Coordinates of C-alpha atoms and ligand atoms in Angstrom, one line a residue:
X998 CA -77.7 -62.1 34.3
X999 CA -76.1 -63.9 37.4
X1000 CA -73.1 -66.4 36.9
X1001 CA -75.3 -69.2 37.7
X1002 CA -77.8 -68.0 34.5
X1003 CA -74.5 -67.6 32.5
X1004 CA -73.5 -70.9 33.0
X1005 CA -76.6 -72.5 31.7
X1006 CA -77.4 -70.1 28.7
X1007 CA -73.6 -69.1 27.5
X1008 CA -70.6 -71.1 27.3
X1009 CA -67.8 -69.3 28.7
X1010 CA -65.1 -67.9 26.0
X1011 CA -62.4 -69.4 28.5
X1012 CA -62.3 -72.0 31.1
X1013 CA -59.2 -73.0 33.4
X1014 CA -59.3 -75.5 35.5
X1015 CA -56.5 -76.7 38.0
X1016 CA -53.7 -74.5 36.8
X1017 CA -51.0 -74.7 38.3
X1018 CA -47.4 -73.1 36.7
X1019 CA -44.5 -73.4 38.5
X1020 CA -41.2 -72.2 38.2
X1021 CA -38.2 -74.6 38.5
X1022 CA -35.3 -73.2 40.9
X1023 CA -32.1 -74.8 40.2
X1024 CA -29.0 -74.6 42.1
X1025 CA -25.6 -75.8 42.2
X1026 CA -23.1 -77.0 38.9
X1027 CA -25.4 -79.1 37.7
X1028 CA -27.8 -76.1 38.2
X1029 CA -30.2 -79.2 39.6
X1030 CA -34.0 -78.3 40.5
X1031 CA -34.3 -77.8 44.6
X1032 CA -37.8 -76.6 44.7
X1033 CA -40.8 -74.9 42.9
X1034 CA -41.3 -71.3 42.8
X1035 CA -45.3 -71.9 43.0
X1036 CA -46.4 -68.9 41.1
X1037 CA -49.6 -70.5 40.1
X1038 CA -51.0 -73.2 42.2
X1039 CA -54.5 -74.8 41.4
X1040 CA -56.8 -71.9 40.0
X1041 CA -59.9 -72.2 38.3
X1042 CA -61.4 -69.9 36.8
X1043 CA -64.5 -68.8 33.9
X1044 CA -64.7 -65.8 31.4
X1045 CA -67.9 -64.9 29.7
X1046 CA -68.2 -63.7 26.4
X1047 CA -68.1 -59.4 26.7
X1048 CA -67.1 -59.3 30.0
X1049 CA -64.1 -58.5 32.2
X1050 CA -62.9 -60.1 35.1
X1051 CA -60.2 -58.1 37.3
X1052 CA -56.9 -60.0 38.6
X1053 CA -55.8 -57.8 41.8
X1054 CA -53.5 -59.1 44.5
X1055 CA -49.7 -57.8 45.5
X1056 CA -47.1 -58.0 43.5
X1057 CA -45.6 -61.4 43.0
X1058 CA -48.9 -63.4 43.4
X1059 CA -49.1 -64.7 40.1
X1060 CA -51.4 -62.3 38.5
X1061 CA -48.7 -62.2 35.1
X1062 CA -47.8 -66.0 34.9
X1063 CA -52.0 -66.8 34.9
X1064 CA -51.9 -64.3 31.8
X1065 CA -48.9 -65.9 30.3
X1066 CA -50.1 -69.4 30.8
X1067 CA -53.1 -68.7 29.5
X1068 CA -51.8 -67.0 25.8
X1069 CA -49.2 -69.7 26.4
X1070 CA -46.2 -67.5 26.7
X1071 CA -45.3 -69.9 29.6
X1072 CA -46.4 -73.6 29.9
X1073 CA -48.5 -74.6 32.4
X1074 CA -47.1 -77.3 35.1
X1075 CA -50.8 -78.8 35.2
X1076 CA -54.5 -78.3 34.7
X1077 CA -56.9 -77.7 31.7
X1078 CA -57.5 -74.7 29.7
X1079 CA -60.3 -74.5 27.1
X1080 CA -61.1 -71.5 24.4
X1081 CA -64.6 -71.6 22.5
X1082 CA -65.1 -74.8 24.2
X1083 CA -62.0 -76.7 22.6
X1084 CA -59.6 -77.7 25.1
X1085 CA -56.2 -76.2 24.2
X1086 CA -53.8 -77.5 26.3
X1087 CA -52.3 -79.5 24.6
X1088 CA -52.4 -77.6 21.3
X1089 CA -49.9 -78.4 18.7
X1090 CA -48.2 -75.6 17.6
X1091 CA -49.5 -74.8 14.6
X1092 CA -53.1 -75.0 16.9
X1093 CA -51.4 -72.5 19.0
X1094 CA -50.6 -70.4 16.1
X1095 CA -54.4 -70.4 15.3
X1096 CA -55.4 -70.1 18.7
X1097 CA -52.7 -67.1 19.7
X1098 CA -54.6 -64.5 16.8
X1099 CA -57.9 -64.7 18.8
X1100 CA -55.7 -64.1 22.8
X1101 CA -53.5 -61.0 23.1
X1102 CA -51.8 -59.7 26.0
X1103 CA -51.3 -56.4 26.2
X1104 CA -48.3 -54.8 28.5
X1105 CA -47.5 -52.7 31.6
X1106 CA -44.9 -50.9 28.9
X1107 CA -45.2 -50.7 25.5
X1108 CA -42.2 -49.6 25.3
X1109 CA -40.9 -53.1 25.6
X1110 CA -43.2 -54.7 23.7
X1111 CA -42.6 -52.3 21.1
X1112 CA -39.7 -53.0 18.5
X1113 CA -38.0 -49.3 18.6
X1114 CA -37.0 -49.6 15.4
X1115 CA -40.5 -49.9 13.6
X1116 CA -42.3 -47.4 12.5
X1117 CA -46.1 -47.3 13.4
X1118 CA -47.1 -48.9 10.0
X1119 CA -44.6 -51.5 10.5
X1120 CA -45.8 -52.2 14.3
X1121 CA -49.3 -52.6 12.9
X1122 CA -48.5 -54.4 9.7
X1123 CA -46.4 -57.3 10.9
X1124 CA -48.6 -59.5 12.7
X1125 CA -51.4 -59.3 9.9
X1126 CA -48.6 -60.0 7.1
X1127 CA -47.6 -62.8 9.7
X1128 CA -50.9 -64.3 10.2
X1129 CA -52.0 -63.7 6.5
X1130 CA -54.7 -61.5 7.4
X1131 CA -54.4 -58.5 4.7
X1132 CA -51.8 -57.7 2.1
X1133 CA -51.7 -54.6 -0.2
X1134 CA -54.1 -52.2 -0.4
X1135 CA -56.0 -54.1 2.4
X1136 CA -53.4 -54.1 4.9
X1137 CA -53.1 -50.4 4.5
X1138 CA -56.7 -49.9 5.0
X1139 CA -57.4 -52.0 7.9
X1140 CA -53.9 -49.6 9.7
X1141 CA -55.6 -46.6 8.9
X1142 CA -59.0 -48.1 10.4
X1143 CA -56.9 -49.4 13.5
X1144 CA -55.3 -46.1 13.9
X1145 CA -58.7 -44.1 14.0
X1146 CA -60.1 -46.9 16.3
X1147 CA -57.6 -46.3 18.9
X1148 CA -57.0 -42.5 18.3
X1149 CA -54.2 -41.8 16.7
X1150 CA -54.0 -39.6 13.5
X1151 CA -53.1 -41.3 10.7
X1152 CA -50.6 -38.9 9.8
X1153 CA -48.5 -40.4 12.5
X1154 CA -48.2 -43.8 10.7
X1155 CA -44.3 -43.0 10.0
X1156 CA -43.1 -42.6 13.3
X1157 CA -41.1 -44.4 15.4
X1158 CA -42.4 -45.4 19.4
X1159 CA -40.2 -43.2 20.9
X1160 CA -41.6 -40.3 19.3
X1161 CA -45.1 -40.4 21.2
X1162 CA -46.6 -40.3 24.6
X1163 CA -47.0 -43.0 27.1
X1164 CA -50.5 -42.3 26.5
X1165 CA -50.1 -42.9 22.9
X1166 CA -47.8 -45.7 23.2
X1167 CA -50.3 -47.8 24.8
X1168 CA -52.8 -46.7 22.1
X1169 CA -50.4 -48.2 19.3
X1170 CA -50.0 -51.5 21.3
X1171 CA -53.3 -51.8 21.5
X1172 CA -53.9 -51.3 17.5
X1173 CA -51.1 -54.1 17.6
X1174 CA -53.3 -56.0 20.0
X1175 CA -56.4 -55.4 18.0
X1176 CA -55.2 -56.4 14.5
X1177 CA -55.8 -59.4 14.4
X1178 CA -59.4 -59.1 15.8
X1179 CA -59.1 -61.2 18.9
X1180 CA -61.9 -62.4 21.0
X1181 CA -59.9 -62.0 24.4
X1182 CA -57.3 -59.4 25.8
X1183 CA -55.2 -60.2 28.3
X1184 CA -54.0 -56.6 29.7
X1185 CA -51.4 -57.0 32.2
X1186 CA -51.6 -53.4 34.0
X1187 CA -52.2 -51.6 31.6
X1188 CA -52.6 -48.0 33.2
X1189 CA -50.1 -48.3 35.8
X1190 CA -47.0 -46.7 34.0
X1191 CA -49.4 -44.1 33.0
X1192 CA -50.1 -40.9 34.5
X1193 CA -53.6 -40.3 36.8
X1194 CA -55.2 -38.1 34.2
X1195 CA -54.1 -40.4 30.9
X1196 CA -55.1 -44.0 33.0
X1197 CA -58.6 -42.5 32.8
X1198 CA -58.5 -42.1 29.1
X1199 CA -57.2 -45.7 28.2
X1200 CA -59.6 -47.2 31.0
X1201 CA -62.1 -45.2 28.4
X1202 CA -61.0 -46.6 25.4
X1203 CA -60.6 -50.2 26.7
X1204 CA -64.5 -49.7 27.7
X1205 CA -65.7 -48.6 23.9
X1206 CA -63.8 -51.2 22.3
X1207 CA -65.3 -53.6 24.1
X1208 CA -68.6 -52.3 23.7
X1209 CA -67.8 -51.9 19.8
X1210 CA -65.8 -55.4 19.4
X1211 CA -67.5 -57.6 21.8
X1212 CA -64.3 -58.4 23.6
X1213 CA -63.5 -59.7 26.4
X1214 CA -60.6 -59.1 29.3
X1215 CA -58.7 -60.0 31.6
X1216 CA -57.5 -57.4 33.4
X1217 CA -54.9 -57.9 35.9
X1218 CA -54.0 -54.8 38.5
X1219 CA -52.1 -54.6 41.9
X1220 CA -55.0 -53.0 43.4
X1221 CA -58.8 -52.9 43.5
X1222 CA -58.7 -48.8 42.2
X1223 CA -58.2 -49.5 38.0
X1224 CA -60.3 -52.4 38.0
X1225 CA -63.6 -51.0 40.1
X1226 CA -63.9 -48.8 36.7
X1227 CA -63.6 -51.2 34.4
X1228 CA -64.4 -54.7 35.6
X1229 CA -67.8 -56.7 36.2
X1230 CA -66.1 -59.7 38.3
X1231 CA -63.2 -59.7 40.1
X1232 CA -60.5 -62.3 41.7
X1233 CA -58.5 -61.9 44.7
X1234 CA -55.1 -63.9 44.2
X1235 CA -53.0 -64.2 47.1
X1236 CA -49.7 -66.6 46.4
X1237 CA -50.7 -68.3 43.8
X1238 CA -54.8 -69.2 45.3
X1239 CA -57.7 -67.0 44.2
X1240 CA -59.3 -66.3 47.3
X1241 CA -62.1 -64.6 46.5
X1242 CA -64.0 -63.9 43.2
X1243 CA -67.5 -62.2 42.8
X1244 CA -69.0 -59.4 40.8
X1245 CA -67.8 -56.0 41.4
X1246 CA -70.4 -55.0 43.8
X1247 CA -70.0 -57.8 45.7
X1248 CA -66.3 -57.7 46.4
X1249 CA -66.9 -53.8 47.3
X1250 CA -70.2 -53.7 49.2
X1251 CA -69.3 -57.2 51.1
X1252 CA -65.9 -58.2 51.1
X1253 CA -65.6 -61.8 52.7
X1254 CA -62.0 -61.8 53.0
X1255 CA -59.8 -60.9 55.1
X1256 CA -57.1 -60.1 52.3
X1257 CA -59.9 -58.7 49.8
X1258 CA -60.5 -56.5 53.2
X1259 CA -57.2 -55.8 53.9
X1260 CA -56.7 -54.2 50.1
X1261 CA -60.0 -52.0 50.1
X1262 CA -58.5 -51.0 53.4
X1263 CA -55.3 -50.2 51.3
X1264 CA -57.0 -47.4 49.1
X1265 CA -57.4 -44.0 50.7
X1266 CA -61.5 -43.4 51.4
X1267 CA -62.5 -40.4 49.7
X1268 CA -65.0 -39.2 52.5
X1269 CA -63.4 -37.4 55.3
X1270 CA -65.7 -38.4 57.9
X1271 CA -65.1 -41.9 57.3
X1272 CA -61.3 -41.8 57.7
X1273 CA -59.7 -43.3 60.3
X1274 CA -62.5 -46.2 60.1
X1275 CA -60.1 -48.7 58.5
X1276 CA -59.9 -51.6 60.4
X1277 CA -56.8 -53.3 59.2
X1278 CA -53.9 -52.8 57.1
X1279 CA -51.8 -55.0 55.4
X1280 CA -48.5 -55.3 57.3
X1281 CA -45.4 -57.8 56.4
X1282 CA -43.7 -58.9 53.6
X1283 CA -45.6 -61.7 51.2
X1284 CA -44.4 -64.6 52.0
X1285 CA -42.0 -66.9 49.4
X1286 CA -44.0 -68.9 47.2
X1287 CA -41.5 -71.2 47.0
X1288 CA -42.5 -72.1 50.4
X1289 CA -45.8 -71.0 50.7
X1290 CA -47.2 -71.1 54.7
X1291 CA -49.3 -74.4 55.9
X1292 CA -52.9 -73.9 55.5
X1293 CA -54.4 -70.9 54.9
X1294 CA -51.4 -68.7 53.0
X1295 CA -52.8 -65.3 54.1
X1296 CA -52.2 -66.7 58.0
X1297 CA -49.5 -65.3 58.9
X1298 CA -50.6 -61.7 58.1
X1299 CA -53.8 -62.4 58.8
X1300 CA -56.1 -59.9 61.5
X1301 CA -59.0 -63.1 62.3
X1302 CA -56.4 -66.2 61.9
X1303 CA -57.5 -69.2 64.5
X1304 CA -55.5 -72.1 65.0
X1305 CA -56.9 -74.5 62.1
X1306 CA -56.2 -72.0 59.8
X1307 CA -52.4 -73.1 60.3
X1308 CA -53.4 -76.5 59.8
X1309 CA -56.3 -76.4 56.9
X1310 CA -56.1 -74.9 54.1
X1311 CA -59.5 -73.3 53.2
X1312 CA -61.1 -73.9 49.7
X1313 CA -62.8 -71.8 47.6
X1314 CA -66.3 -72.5 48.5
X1315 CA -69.7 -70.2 46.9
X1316 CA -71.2 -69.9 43.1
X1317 CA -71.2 -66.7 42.2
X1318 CA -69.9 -65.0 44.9
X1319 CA -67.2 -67.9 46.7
X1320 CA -64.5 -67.0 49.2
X1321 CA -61.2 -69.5 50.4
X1322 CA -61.8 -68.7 54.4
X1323 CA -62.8 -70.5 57.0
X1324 CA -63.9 -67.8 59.1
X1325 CA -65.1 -65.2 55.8
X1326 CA -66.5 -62.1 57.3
X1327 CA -69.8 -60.2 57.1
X1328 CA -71.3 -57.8 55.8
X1329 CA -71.8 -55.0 58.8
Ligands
ATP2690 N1 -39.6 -66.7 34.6 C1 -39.6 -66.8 35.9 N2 -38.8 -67.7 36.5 C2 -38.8 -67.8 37.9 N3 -39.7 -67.3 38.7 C3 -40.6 -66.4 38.1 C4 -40.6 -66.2 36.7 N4 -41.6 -65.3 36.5 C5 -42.2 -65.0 37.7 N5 -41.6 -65.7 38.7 C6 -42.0 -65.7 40.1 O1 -43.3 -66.2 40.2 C7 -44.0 -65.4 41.1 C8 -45.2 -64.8 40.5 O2 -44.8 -63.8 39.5 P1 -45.8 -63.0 38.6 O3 -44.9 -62.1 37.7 O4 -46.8 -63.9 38.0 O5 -46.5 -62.1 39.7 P2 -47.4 -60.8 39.6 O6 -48.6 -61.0 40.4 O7 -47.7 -60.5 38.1 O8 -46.5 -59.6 40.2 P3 -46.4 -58.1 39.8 O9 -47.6 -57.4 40.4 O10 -45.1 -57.7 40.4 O11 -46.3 -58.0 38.3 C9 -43.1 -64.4 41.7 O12 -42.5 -65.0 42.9 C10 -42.0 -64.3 40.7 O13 -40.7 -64.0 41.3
SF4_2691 S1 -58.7 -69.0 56.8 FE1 -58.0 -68.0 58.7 S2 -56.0 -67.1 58.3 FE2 -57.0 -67.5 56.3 S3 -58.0 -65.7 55.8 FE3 -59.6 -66.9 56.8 S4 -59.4 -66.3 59.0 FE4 -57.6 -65.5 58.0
MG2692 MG1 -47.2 -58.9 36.8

């Protein structure tokens, strides 16, 4: 089915519009605010039911704080959010409380988001106890079933974090993720603490349990690698602005971007004979977003950049396939 389909037979699970978080930066005695740290600034954005949409773009562009805003773990400076078609923003908290059992987030480390003092049954236990989901013999139960779900023996249940794998460690915060049957995961990088051979593995399991539980991700990565596997749209963020978004052959077969170019560019090609083909790299820092460039953002980096692109900034313009550019490439 193509977006424009989706739209008219499905409501999406999760709608943003206009979000923009900023972060205040103070200075001085008074520690006074001087200016905005625009992390995220104006995104919109649409996630079907059962599908993933990837969040690439270099470090610093936002790609967390969209995740956070969204599960709330930060508050949003502006813009809508709805979930099932009700309009959470401006959730109470005991809405939030509700809303927060059907959106997880799942870490880069699970270390951290692991209390090392808890044993496996513990870790799994809390939030159901918390949320009233199960008690007794049916909270034991569904940590067995969770356990089996993600792949780790049950015989493990008494162990503390630090006694397993990185591998395993992510599986046991995704148990945690998964106990209270959520509708949406937000997995911020996921794989990218993990070893090459183990990433492949967890990509694996994320793909079943979505096939099994109907879920649907988020799933935010530096680079376009992780998320060709496991995505079927993906956005481009670049300071704060998605640039581009389109399914996944679309952003690989016809890149529009310059910046969505510039990361395929990034990854080493895998045929020899088309080495050496690249056409352009990425080269400079990322700019502050506290001070973001005039017009188009990706200007001052960018290989194609024309004199309005100083002065205009490009919006983000196409249905299913849309690109911010006023110059987008071609296919060819
Ligand atoms: N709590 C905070 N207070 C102030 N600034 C913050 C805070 N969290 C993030 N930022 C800033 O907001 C911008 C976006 O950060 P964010 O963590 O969302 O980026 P990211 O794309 O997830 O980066 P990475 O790939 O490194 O994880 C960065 O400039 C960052 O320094
Ligand atoms: S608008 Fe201009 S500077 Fe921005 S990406 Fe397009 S060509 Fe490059
Ligand atoms: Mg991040």
């Amino acid at each position: 089915m193509t977006l424009v389909e989706r739209r008219v037979a499905q409501e999406p699970l999760l709608r943003i519009e206009g979000l923009k978080t900023y972060y205040p930066i103070k200075r001085g005695l008074l520690s006074r605010t001087v200016g905005n740290v625009k992390a995220v600034d104006d995104i919109s954005l649409e996630l079907y039911p059962g599908e993933t949409l990837g969040l690439v773009g270099e470090s610093g562009c936002g790609k967390s704080t969209i995740g956070r805003s969204i599960i709330r773990l930060e508050n949003p400076t502006d813009g809508r959010i709805w979930f099932e078609g009700q309009e959470i923003t401006k959730s109470t908290m005991l809405d939030l409380r509700r809303e927060r059992t059907k959106m997880q987030m799942i870490f880069q480390d699970p270390y951290s988001s692991l209390n090392p003092r808890m044993r496996v049954q513990e870790l799994l236990a809390e939030p159901m106890r918390v949320h009233g989901l199960a008690t007794g013999a049916e909270l034991e139960t569904r940590i067995d079933h969770l356990l089996d779900t993600v792949g780790i023996p049950r015989s493990y249940k008494q162990r503390f974090p630090h006694e397993f794998s990185g591998g395993q460690r992510q599986r046991i915060g995704i148990a945690r993720a998964l106990s209270l049957n959520p509708k949406l995961i937000v997995c911020d990088e996921p794989v990218s603490a993990l070893d090459v051979s183990i990433q492949a593995q967890i990509l694996n399991l994320f793909k079943e349990l979505q096939r099994e539980l109907g879920l649907t991700y988020l799933f935010i990565a530096h680079g376009l690698g992780a998320v060709k596997y496991i995505s079927t749209r993906i956005a481009v963020m670049y300071l704060g602005k998605v640039v581009e978004i389109g399914t996944k052959e679309q952003i690989f077969a016809n890149p529009r971007h310059p910046y969505t170019q510039a990361l395929l560019n990034a990854y080493p090609v895998p045929d020899p004979r088309k080495r050496g083909q690249e056409r352009i790299v990425l080269q400079g820092d990322v700019p502050s977003p506290a001070s973001p460039p005039s017009g188009c953002r990706f200007h001052t980096r960018c290989a194609y950049a024309q004199a309005m692109c100083k002065e205009q900034e490009p919006l983000l313009q196409g249905e299913e396939h849309a690109v911010a550019c006023h110059y987008p490439l071609t296919a060819g």
